[in-house]
mmCIF file of C-alpha atoms and ligand atoms in Angstrom:
data_model
loop_
_atom_site.group_PDB
_atom_site.id
_atom_site.type_symbol
_atom_site.label_atom_id
_atom_site.label_comp_id
_atom_site.label_asym_id
_atom_site.label_seq_id
_atom_site.Cartn_x
_atom_site.Cartn_y
_atom_site.Cartn_z
ATOM 1 C CA MET E 1 83.175 221.721 200.040
ATOM 2 C CA ASN E 2 82.671 219.294 202.909
ATOM 3 C CA GLU E 3 85.801 217.895 204.487
ATOM 4 C CA SER E 4 86.404 214.166 204.090
ATOM 5 C CA ILE E 5 87.756 211.959 206.844
ATOM 6 C CA LYS E 6 88.800 208.337 206.419
ATOM 7 C CA ILE E 7 89.058 206.168 209.518
ATOM 8 C CA LEU E 8 90.597 202.729 209.829
ATOM 9 C CA GLY E 9 88.838 200.665 212.534
ATOM 10 C CA ILE E 10 90.318 197.661 214.340
ATOM 11 C CA GLU E 11 88.434 195.189 216.574
ATOM 12 C CA SER E 12 89.889 192.146 218.367
ATOM 13 C CA SER E 13 88.140 192.065 221.749
ATOM 14 C CA CYS E 14 86.856 188.483 221.592
ATOM 15 C CA ASP E 15 86.702 185.859 218.848
ATOM 16 C CA GLU E 16 86.402 188.062 215.767
ATOM 17 C CA THR E 17 89.344 189.799 214.129
ATOM 18 C CA ALA E 18 87.932 192.726 212.182
ATOM 19 C CA VAL E 19 89.164 195.699 210.185
ATOM 20 C CA ALA E 20 87.124 198.387 208.419
ATOM 21 C CA VAL E 21 87.578 201.641 206.566
ATOM 22 C CA ILE E 22 84.857 204.262 206.711
ATOM 23 C CA GLU E 23 84.709 207.649 205.031
ATOM 24 C CA VAL E 24 82.630 210.546 206.285
ATOM 25 C CA ILE E 25 82.066 213.493 203.975
ATOM 26 C CA GLY E 26 79.807 216.097 205.515
ATOM 27 C CA GLU E 27 76.934 214.020 206.844
ATOM 28 C CA ASN E 28 77.448 211.145 204.398
ATOM 29 C CA LEU E 29 78.848 208.080 206.068
ATOM 30 C CA ASP E 30 80.221 205.420 203.760
ATOM 31 C CA CYS E 31 81.590 202.060 204.842
ATOM 32 C CA LEU E 32 84.294 201.516 202.213
ATOM 33 C CA ALA E 33 85.365 198.136 203.555
ATOM 34 C CA SER E 34 84.532 195.869 206.482
ATOM 35 C CA VAL E 35 86.214 192.495 206.832
ATOM 36 C CA VAL E 36 85.676 190.059 209.675
ATOM 37 C CA SER E 37 87.516 186.818 210.355
ATOM 38 C CA SER E 38 85.375 184.808 212.753
ATOM 39 C CA GLN E 39 86.904 182.121 214.952
ATOM 40 C CA VAL E 40 83.520 180.736 215.976
ATOM 41 C CA GLN E 41 84.090 177.338 214.350
ATOM 42 C CA VAL E 42 87.410 176.927 216.163
ATOM 43 C CA HIS E 43 85.977 177.729 219.600
ATOM 44 C CA ALA E 44 82.793 175.700 218.990
ATOM 45 C CA LYS E 45 84.833 172.543 219.643
ATOM 46 C CA TYR E 46 85.457 173.736 223.210
ATOM 47 C CA GLY E 47 81.917 175.032 223.813
ATOM 48 C CA GLY E 48 83.170 178.607 224.339
ATOM 49 C CA VAL E 49 85.978 181.044 223.584
ATOM 50 C CA VAL E 50 89.489 179.948 224.617
ATOM 51 C CA PRO E 51 91.389 183.234 225.159
ATOM 52 C CA GLU E 52 94.880 182.027 224.205
ATOM 53 C CA VAL E 53 93.602 180.400 221.014
ATOM 54 C CA ALA E 54 91.726 183.611 220.181
ATOM 55 C CA ALA E 55 94.879 185.695 220.672
ATOM 56 C CA ARG E 56 96.970 183.456 218.451
ATOM 57 C CA LEU E 57 94.422 183.636 215.650
ATOM 58 C CA HIS E 58 94.213 187.447 215.964
ATOM 59 C CA VAL E 59 98.005 187.608 215.488
ATOM 60 C CA GLU E 60 97.729 185.510 212.335
ATOM 61 C CA LYS E 61 94.861 187.484 210.842
ATOM 62 C CA ILE E 62 95.295 191.109 211.755
ATOM 63 C CA LEU E 63 97.857 192.237 209.139
ATOM 64 C CA PRO E 64 96.331 190.323 206.195
ATOM 65 C CA LEU E 65 92.928 191.767 207.170
ATOM 66 C CA ILE E 66 94.305 195.325 207.225
ATOM 67 C CA GLN E 67 95.678 194.761 203.726
ATOM 68 C CA GLU E 68 92.393 193.258 202.559
ATOM 69 C CA ALA E 69 90.334 196.124 203.991
ATOM 70 C CA LEU E 70 92.573 198.747 202.372
ATOM 71 C CA LYS E 71 92.365 196.902 199.057
ATOM 72 C CA ASN E 72 88.561 196.690 199.264
ATOM 73 C CA ALA E 73 88.417 200.371 200.168
ATOM 74 C CA ASP E 74 90.689 201.135 197.237
ATOM 75 C CA CYS E 75 93.096 203.177 199.335
ATOM 76 C CA GLY E 76 96.477 202.973 201.023
ATOM 77 C CA LEU E 77 97.598 203.620 204.588
ATOM 78 C CA LYS E 78 98.686 207.125 203.527
ATOM 79 C CA ASP E 79 95.022 207.967 202.772
ATOM 80 C CA ILE E 80 93.866 207.103 206.300
ATOM 81 C CA ASP E 81 93.274 210.143 208.545
ATOM 82 C CA ALA E 82 92.905 208.369 211.896
ATOM 83 C CA ILE E 83 93.073 204.899 213.429
ATOM 84 C CA ALA E 84 90.286 203.778 215.784
ATOM 85 C CA VAL E 85 90.900 200.742 217.967
ATOM 86 C CA CYS E 86 88.675 198.849 220.371
ATOM 87 C CA GLY E 87 90.441 199.218 223.747
ATOM 88 C CA GLY E 88 87.996 197.127 225.828
ATOM 89 C CA PRO E 89 86.050 195.594 227.401
ATOM 90 C CA GLY E 90 86.998 192.104 226.285
ATOM 91 C CA LEU E 91 89.597 189.393 226.694
ATOM 92 C CA ILE E 92 92.942 190.945 227.559
ATOM 93 C CA SER E 93 95.047 188.583 225.429
ATOM 94 C CA ALA E 94 92.761 189.228 222.451
ATOM 95 C CA LEU E 95 92.430 193.012 222.921
ATOM 96 C CA ILE E 96 96.203 193.485 223.085
ATOM 97 C CA ILE E 97 96.666 192.329 219.480
ATOM 98 C CA GLY E 98 94.384 194.997 218.014
ATOM 99 C CA VAL E 99 95.527 197.714 220.395
ATOM 100 C CA GLU E 100 99.239 197.178 219.823
ATOM 101 C CA THR E 101 98.731 196.961 216.051
ATOM 102 C CA GLY E 102 96.770 200.225 216.075
ATOM 103 C CA LYS E 103 99.379 201.938 218.223
ATOM 104 C CA ALA E 104 102.220 200.797 215.967
ATOM 105 C CA LEU E 105 100.391 202.037 212.878
ATOM 106 C CA ALA E 106 99.563 205.380 214.464
ATOM 107 C CA VAL E 107 103.173 205.971 215.510
ATOM 108 C CA ALA E 108 104.708 204.746 212.250
ATOM 109 C CA LEU E 109 102.308 206.770 210.104
ATOM 110 C CA ASN E 110 102.111 209.726 212.462
ATOM 111 C CA LYS E 111 98.291 209.619 212.450
ATOM 112 C CA PRO E 112 95.909 210.280 215.323
ATOM 113 C CA LEU E 113 94.883 207.260 217.384
ATOM 114 C CA ILE E 114 91.385 206.838 218.856
ATOM 115 C CA ARG E 115 90.466 204.570 221.766
ATOM 116 C CA VAL E 116 86.958 203.169 221.343
ATOM 117 C CA ASN E 117 84.883 201.297 223.906
ATOM 118 C CA HIS E 118 83.378 198.103 222.458
ATOM 119 C CA ILE E 119 79.919 198.923 223.827
ATOM 120 C CA GLU E 120 79.957 202.395 222.294
ATOM 121 C CA GLY E 121 80.887 200.665 219.032
ATOM 122 C CA HIS E 122 77.821 198.412 219.291
ATOM 123 C CA ILE E 123 75.555 201.389 220.022
ATOM 124 C CA LEU E 124 76.827 203.319 217.013
ATOM 125 C CA SER E 125 76.536 200.275 214.725
ATOM 126 C CA VAL E 126 73.046 201.639 214.000
ATOM 127 C CA GLU E 127 74.481 204.614 212.093
ATOM 128 C CA LYS E 128 74.458 203.881 208.406
ATOM 129 C CA GLU E 129 74.747 206.087 205.347
ATOM 130 C CA LYS E 130 74.293 209.282 207.355
ATOM 131 C CA ALA E 131 76.209 210.474 210.387
ATOM 132 C CA GLY E 132 74.553 212.428 213.183
ATOM 133 C CA GLN E 133 71.104 210.916 212.668
ATOM 134 C CA ILE E 134 70.306 209.705 216.195
ATOM 135 C CA LYS E 135 67.605 211.825 217.843
ATOM 136 C CA PHE E 136 68.396 212.461 221.506
ATOM 137 C CA PRO E 137 67.615 211.598 224.199
ATOM 138 C CA ALA E 138 67.948 208.003 223.099
ATOM 139 C CA VAL E 139 67.677 204.815 225.118
ATOM 140 C CA ALA E 140 70.061 202.083 223.935
ATOM 141 C CA LEU E 141 69.501 198.437 224.823
ATOM 142 C CA ILE E 142 72.834 196.662 224.430
ATOM 143 C CA VAL E 143 72.545 192.891 224.410
ATOM 144 C CA SER E 144 75.686 190.872 223.783
ATOM 145 C CA GLY E 145 77.565 187.873 225.095
ATOM 146 C CA GLY E 146 79.148 189.913 227.865
ATOM 147 C CA HIS E 147 76.700 192.782 228.449
ATOM 148 C CA THR E 148 73.044 193.591 228.952
ATOM 149 C CA GLN E 149 72.703 197.296 229.555
ATOM 150 C CA LEU E 150 70.229 200.091 229.155
ATOM 151 C CA ILE E 151 72.100 203.307 228.399
ATOM 152 C CA LEU E 152 70.622 206.773 228.249
ATOM 153 C CA MET E 153 72.289 208.805 225.493
ATOM 154 C CA LYS E 154 71.999 212.558 225.726
ATOM 155 C CA GLY E 155 74.352 213.062 222.798
ATOM 156 C CA TYR E 156 77.333 211.428 221.109
ATOM 157 C CA GLY E 157 79.795 210.649 223.888
ATOM 158 C CA ASP E 158 77.292 211.630 226.601
ATOM 159 C CA TYR E 159 76.083 208.412 228.195
ATOM 160 C CA GLU E 160 74.470 207.348 231.446
ATOM 161 C CA LEU E 161 73.986 203.775 232.640
ATOM 162 C CA ILE E 162 70.372 203.268 233.711
ATOM 163 C CA GLY E 163 70.254 199.496 233.986
ATOM 164 C CA THR E 164 72.438 196.422 233.816
ATOM 165 C CA THR E 165 72.282 192.686 234.438
ATOM 166 C CA LEU E 166 72.825 191.536 237.985
ATOM 167 C CA ASP E 167 74.154 188.164 236.808
ATOM 168 C CA ASP E 168 74.308 186.631 233.309
ATOM 169 C CA ALA E 169 74.210 188.732 230.148
ATOM 170 C CA ALA E 170 71.373 187.938 227.723
ATOM 171 C CA GLY E 171 73.736 186.361 225.172
ATOM 172 C CA GLU E 172 75.437 184.376 227.912
ATOM 173 C CA ALA E 173 72.025 183.020 228.991
ATOM 174 C CA PHE E 174 71.326 181.978 225.384
ATOM 175 C CA ASP E 175 74.730 180.261 225.196
ATOM 176 C CA LYS E 176 74.345 178.429 228.530
ATOM 177 C CA THR E 177 70.759 177.369 227.822
ATOM 178 C CA ALA E 178 71.790 176.026 224.420
ATOM 179 C CA LYS E 179 74.470 173.978 226.161
ATOM 180 C CA ILE E 180 71.900 172.507 228.584
ATOM 181 C CA LEU E 181 69.665 171.552 225.656
ATOM 182 C CA GLY E 182 72.635 170.150 223.701
ATOM 183 C CA LEU E 183 72.258 172.696 220.917
ATOM 184 C CA GLY E 184 75.908 173.694 220.492
ATOM 185 C CA TYR E 185 77.786 176.992 220.401
ATOM 186 C CA PRO E 186 77.116 179.868 219.852
ATOM 187 C CA GLY E 187 73.785 179.359 221.541
ATOM 188 C CA GLY E 188 71.854 182.410 220.337
ATOM 189 C CA PRO E 189 71.388 181.401 216.721
ATOM 190 C CA ALA E 190 70.992 177.722 217.748
ATOM 191 C CA ILE E 191 68.136 178.528 220.175
ATOM 192 C CA SER E 192 66.399 180.677 217.525
ATOM 193 C CA VAL E 193 66.478 177.861 214.992
ATOM 194 C CA GLU E 194 65.237 175.319 217.564
ATOM 195 C CA ALA E 195 62.491 177.695 218.748
ATOM 196 C CA GLN E 196 61.142 178.002 215.239
ATOM 197 C CA LYS E 197 60.536 174.255 215.133
ATOM 198 C CA ALA E 198 57.933 174.666 217.902
ATOM 199 C CA GLY E 199 55.815 176.721 215.501
ATOM 200 C CA GLY E 200 54.271 178.586 218.456
ATOM 201 C CA LYS E 201 52.573 175.429 219.819
ATOM 202 C CA ASN E 202 54.105 174.760 223.276
ATOM 203 C CA GLU E 203 52.515 171.296 223.325
ATOM 204 C CA PHE E 204 53.683 170.455 226.868
ATOM 205 C CA ASN E 205 52.796 173.880 228.241
ATOM 206 C CA ILE E 206 56.344 174.688 229.398
ATOM 207 C CA LYS E 207 56.443 177.915 231.411
ATOM 208 C CA LEU E 208 59.555 179.820 232.470
ATOM 209 C CA PRO E 209 59.861 182.873 234.746
ATOM 210 C CA ARG E 210 60.280 186.482 233.526
ATOM 211 C CA PRO E 211 62.701 187.615 236.253
ATOM 212 C CA MET E 212 62.519 191.237 237.420
ATOM 213 C CA ILE E 213 59.956 192.180 234.786
ATOM 214 C CA GLU E 214 58.040 194.134 237.431
ATOM 215 C CA SER E 215 61.023 195.213 239.552
ATOM 216 C CA GLY E 216 60.368 198.883 238.844
ATOM 217 C CA ASP E 217 63.997 199.521 237.910
ATOM 218 C CA PHE E 218 65.960 198.895 234.723
ATOM 219 C CA ASN E 219 68.135 196.029 235.897
ATOM 220 C CA PHE E 220 68.000 192.487 234.584
ATOM 221 C CA SER E 221 68.626 188.978 235.862
ATOM 222 C CA PHE E 222 68.825 186.040 233.478
ATOM 223 C CA SER E 223 70.550 183.277 235.398
ATOM 224 C CA GLY E 224 67.245 182.161 237.020
ATOM 225 C CA ILE E 225 65.632 181.421 233.644
ATOM 226 C CA LYS E 226 68.619 179.306 232.690
ATOM 227 C CA THR E 227 68.510 177.401 236.013
ATOM 228 C CA SER E 228 64.795 176.857 235.561
ATOM 229 C CA VAL E 229 65.499 175.365 232.102
ATOM 230 C CA LEU E 230 68.116 173.073 233.684
ATOM 231 C CA TYR E 231 65.713 171.676 236.326
ATOM 232 C CA LYS E 232 62.781 171.310 233.960
ATOM 233 C CA TRP E 233 64.900 169.712 231.239
ATOM 234 C CA ASN E 234 66.463 167.181 233.629
ATOM 235 C CA ALA E 235 62.994 166.248 234.927
ATOM 236 C CA LEU E 236 61.619 165.834 231.397
ATOM 237 C CA LYS E 237 64.584 163.673 230.428
ATOM 238 C CA LYS E 238 63.560 161.180 233.128
ATOM 239 C CA ASP E 239 59.932 160.857 232.031
ATOM 240 C CA PHE E 240 59.757 161.557 228.324
ATOM 241 C CA SER E 241 60.300 159.349 225.300
ATOM 242 C CA GLU E 242 62.816 160.485 222.709
ATOM 243 C CA HIS E 243 60.060 161.685 220.445
ATOM 244 C CA GLN E 244 58.434 163.692 223.244
ATOM 245 C CA LEU E 245 61.819 165.154 224.191
ATOM 246 C CA GLU E 246 62.376 166.326 220.653
ATOM 247 C CA ILE E 247 59.124 168.291 220.770
ATOM 248 C CA ALA E 248 59.784 169.522 224.303
ATOM 249 C CA LYS E 249 63.240 170.782 223.309
ATOM 250 C CA ALA E 250 61.777 173.066 220.673
ATOM 251 C CA ASP E 251 59.081 174.219 223.130
ATOM 252 C CA MET E 252 61.716 174.903 225.783
ATOM 253 C CA ALA E 253 63.869 176.896 223.340
ATOM 254 C CA ALA E 254 60.855 178.933 222.214
ATOM 255 C CA GLU E 255 59.674 179.623 225.777
ATOM 256 C CA PHE E 256 63.219 180.558 226.854
ATOM 257 C CA GLN E 257 63.587 182.962 223.935
ATOM 258 C CA GLN E 258 60.170 184.479 224.650
ATOM 259 C CA ALA E 259 60.950 184.897 228.362
ATOM 260 C CA VAL E 260 64.190 186.801 227.605
ATOM 261 C CA VAL E 261 62.511 188.887 224.902
ATOM 262 C CA ASP E 262 59.546 189.754 227.169
ATOM 263 C CA VAL E 263 61.861 191.132 229.858
ATOM 264 C CA LEU E 264 64.099 193.028 227.409
ATOM 265 C CA VAL E 265 61.153 194.597 225.581
ATOM 266 C CA GLU E 266 59.317 195.627 228.748
ATOM 267 C CA LYS E 267 62.377 197.264 230.341
ATOM 268 C CA ALA E 268 63.389 199.063 227.134
ATOM 269 C CA VAL E 269 59.861 200.457 226.675
ATOM 270 C CA GLN E 270 59.621 201.524 230.330
ATOM 271 C CA ALA E 271 63.005 203.279 230.030
ATOM 272 C CA GLY E 272 61.813 204.990 226.854
ATOM 273 C CA ILE E 273 58.744 206.284 228.699
ATOM 274 C CA GLN E 274 60.618 207.407 231.817
ATOM 275 C CA TYR E 275 63.382 209.238 229.933
ATOM 276 C CA ASP E 276 61.148 210.683 227.207
ATOM 277 C CA ALA E 277 63.270 209.035 224.539
ATOM 278 C CA LYS E 278 63.075 210.134 220.920
ATOM 279 C CA THR E 279 64.937 207.014 219.811
ATOM 280 C CA ILE E 280 65.162 203.426 221.044
ATOM 281 C CA ILE E 281 68.334 201.661 219.920
ATOM 282 C CA LEU E 282 68.789 197.895 219.949
ATOM 283 C CA ALA E 283 72.357 196.655 219.399
ATOM 284 C CA GLY E 284 74.899 193.940 220.221
ATOM 285 C CA GLY E 285 75.131 190.303 219.116
ATOM 286 C CA VAL E 286 71.686 189.347 220.484
ATOM 287 C CA SER E 287 70.082 192.099 218.362
ATOM 288 C CA ALA E 288 70.390 189.574 215.500
ATOM 289 C CA ASN E 289 67.471 187.752 217.139
ATOM 290 C CA LYS E 290 64.466 188.194 214.846
ATOM 291 C CA VAL E 291 61.836 187.722 217.571
ATOM 292 C CA LEU E 292 63.501 190.414 219.682
ATOM 293 C CA ARG E 293 63.736 192.829 216.725
ATOM 294 C CA GLU E 294 60.113 192.279 215.725
ATOM 295 C CA GLN E 295 58.617 192.450 219.197
ATOM 296 C CA LEU E 296 60.625 195.484 220.330
ATOM 297 C CA GLY E 297 59.794 197.186 217.031
ATOM 298 C CA LYS E 298 56.070 196.539 217.543
ATOM 299 C CA ALA E 299 56.178 197.627 221.188
ATOM 300 C CA VAL E 300 57.877 200.914 220.263
ATOM 301 C CA GLU E 301 55.314 201.520 217.527
ATOM 302 C CA ASN E 302 52.348 200.805 219.819
ATOM 303 C CA ARG E 303 53.510 202.144 223.165
ATOM 304 C CA LEU E 304 55.958 204.905 222.188
ATOM 305 C CA PRO E 305 54.258 206.547 219.203
ATOM 306 C CA GLY E 306 56.530 208.838 217.199
ATOM 307 C CA VAL E 307 59.677 207.344 218.718
ATOM 308 C CA GLU E 308 62.258 205.984 216.262
ATOM 309 C CA PHE E 309 63.480 202.416 216.538
ATOM 310 C CA ASN E 310 67.060 201.931 215.329
ATOM 311 C CA PHE E 311 68.859 198.628 214.990
ATOM 312 C CA PRO E 312 71.933 197.519 213.024
ATOM 313 C CA GLU E 313 71.986 195.737 209.700
ATOM 314 C CA MET E 314 72.377 191.988 210.256
ATOM 315 C CA SER E 315 76.044 192.108 209.205
ATOM 316 C CA MET E 316 76.681 194.738 211.887
ATOM 317 C CA THR E 317 75.028 192.939 214.835
ATOM 318 C CA GLY E 318 78.035 190.791 215.729
ATOM 319 C CA ASP E 319 81.485 192.123 216.458
ATOM 320 C CA ASN E 320 82.888 194.133 213.547
ATOM 321 C CA ALA E 321 85.279 197.012 212.997
ATOM 322 C CA ALA E 322 82.950 199.333 211.057
ATOM 323 C CA MET E 323 81.166 200.089 214.342
ATOM 324 C CA ILE E 324 84.528 200.879 215.964
ATOM 325 C CA ALA E 325 85.408 203.240 213.099
ATOM 326 C CA VAL E 326 81.989 204.959 213.296
ATOM 327 C CA ALA E 327 82.328 205.484 217.063
ATOM 328 C CA GLY E 328 85.892 206.652 216.380
ATOM 329 C CA TYR E 329 84.556 209.287 213.991
ATOM 330 C CA TYR E 330 82.647 211.033 216.804
ATOM 331 C CA HIS E 331 85.778 211.030 218.963
ATOM 332 C CA ALA E 332 87.708 212.563 216.043
ATOM 333 C CA VAL E 333 85.061 215.290 215.712
ATOM 334 C CA ARG E 334 85.658 216.149 219.393
ATOM 335 C CA LYS E 335 89.444 215.817 218.881
ATOM 336 C CA ASP E 336 89.401 213.142 221.552
ATOM 337 C CA PHE E 337 92.605 211.328 220.597
ATOM 338 C CA ALA E 338 94.660 208.807 222.571
ATOM 339 C CA ASP E 339 98.348 209.008 223.359
ATOM 340 C CA PRO E 340 99.919 205.814 221.925
ATOM 341 C CA LEU E 341 102.390 205.731 224.812
ATOM 342 C CA LYS E 342 99.631 205.786 227.430
ATOM 343 C CA PHE E 343 96.977 203.673 225.721
ATOM 344 C CA SER E 344 96.805 200.069 226.846
ATOM 345 C CA ALA E 345 94.052 197.499 226.450
ATOM 346 C CA ASP E 346 91.592 197.456 229.361
ATOM 347 C CA PRO E 347 89.574 194.217 229.683
ATOM 348 C CA ASN E 348 87.211 195.768 232.249
ATOM 349 C CA TRP E 349 86.663 199.186 230.679
ATOM 350 C CA GLU E 350 83.051 200.140 231.334
ATOM 351 C CA LEU E 351 81.612 202.779 229.013
ATOM 352 C CA VAL E 352 79.654 204.312 231.895
HETATM 353 O O1 KG4 J 401 78.214 191.275 220.449
HETATM 354 P P1 KG4 J 401 78.661 189.884 220.281
HETATM 355 O O2 KG4 J 401 78.959 189.387 218.880
HETATM 356 O O3 KG4 J 401 79.930 189.602 221.151
HETATM 357 C C1 KG4 J 401 80.083 190.189 222.416
HETATM 358 O O4 KG4 J 401 80.468 191.387 222.457
HETATM 359 O O5 KG4 J 401 79.757 189.477 223.397
HETATM 360 O O6 KG4 J 401 77.534 188.943 220.936
HETATM 361 C C2 KG4 J 401 77.638 187.556 220.949
HETATM 362 C C3 KG4 J 401 76.384 186.979 221.592
HETATM 363 C C4 KG4 J 401 76.497 185.483 221.842
HETATM 364 O O7 KG4 J 401 76.130 185.222 223.180
HETATM 365 C C5 KG4 J 401 75.481 184.887 220.873
HETATM 366 O O8 KG4 J 401 74.896 183.677 221.320
HETATM 367 C C6 KG4 J 401 74.464 185.997 220.768
HETATM 368 O O9 KG4 J 401 75.244 187.172 220.735
HETATM 369 N N1 KG4 J 401 73.630 185.901 219.561
HETATM 370 C C7 KG4 J 401 72.291 185.723 219.590
HETATM 371 C C8 KG4 J 401 71.877 185.587 218.239
HETATM 372 N N2 KG4 J 401 72.983 185.729 217.435
HETATM 373 C C9 KG4 J 401 74.043 185.915 218.273
HETATM 374 N N3 KG4 J 401 71.435 185.624 220.627
HETATM 375 C C10 KG4 J 401 70.135 185.411 220.330
HETATM 376 N N4 KG4 J 401 69.659 185.277 219.080
HETATM 377 C C11 KG4 J 401 70.479 185.350 218.009
HETATM 378 N N5 KG4 J 401 69.986 185.213 216.779
HETATM 379 ZN ZN1 ZN J 402 80.338 192.628 220.995
#
């Protein structure tokens, strides 16, 4: 009979408090419960995440969420075999809440504790139903509010950084551009909705740069696109009527989205070719973007025949604890456990 392992995952690195329980039996991976308490509406008032407010809300939510997750999973703390906690990167005041809760549980219950990197969690959010399904080497494109990275995966836990952003992360560029256009926070979903209104027309022929698309390496730079939006938008505001501006705003959002997607797709495909990837993974908050999913999917199909394209379910694109528990599972397999007395939250912990 295959051994069963139940892992409790905890995530509190930014503005989502999340708890999940997964069970792995043989190669079957089952998410028994995954609960997320998002603070997005609270931070929206301020146009971004306020760390101290985030921390306070994590404190309020973490224990009720653990109880809710256990109830949904139909099990008790005694049934949990290991506790996986996101240890960074993220906001220190926010991370501490999850980390200290996980440590306390591990010590009180005498269960192994696992320290999971948030980015590794995002990468492994693509694993569903079956464990051990990623074909290596894999190239993972991680696009979130804080990161834009291309990571070469030679196996579980065996990662190499092949490219990163030199300035803004892709999600950050979406958020800042949305602010310029007065579209609110978080900017990613807001830009997508606005872009759809353009219906592919680009009436005023707005053109934005595709920075570093031909740089020959796997690094990114997104702050120039955002600055270009700022200058163009301010100029349009001087000359255009309100009606024209309404149309131009949708065009600008669509062209911005396309510019970011063009660069991300091109670099991911080039990395796939150079590293002979068997799988391309797209993950992180920005992987919720439908245009990015569709266009990267098509590019992999056309330019990397036979290569698999893996991306998370929509509910797993944003921060969640199921991804932390899944990543934790692979650490447990390698018996890579953390010492509760030595484990502290690390806001700058880079996976590679
Ligand atoms: O991974 P995530 O939930 O948190 C971090 O680890 O940063 O990513 C959040 C980012 C935000 O910048 C948000 O604007 C972006 O993901 N995002 C999107 C979309 N949905 C969320 N960006 C583009 N298109 C979307 N549909
Ligand atoms: Zn994230």
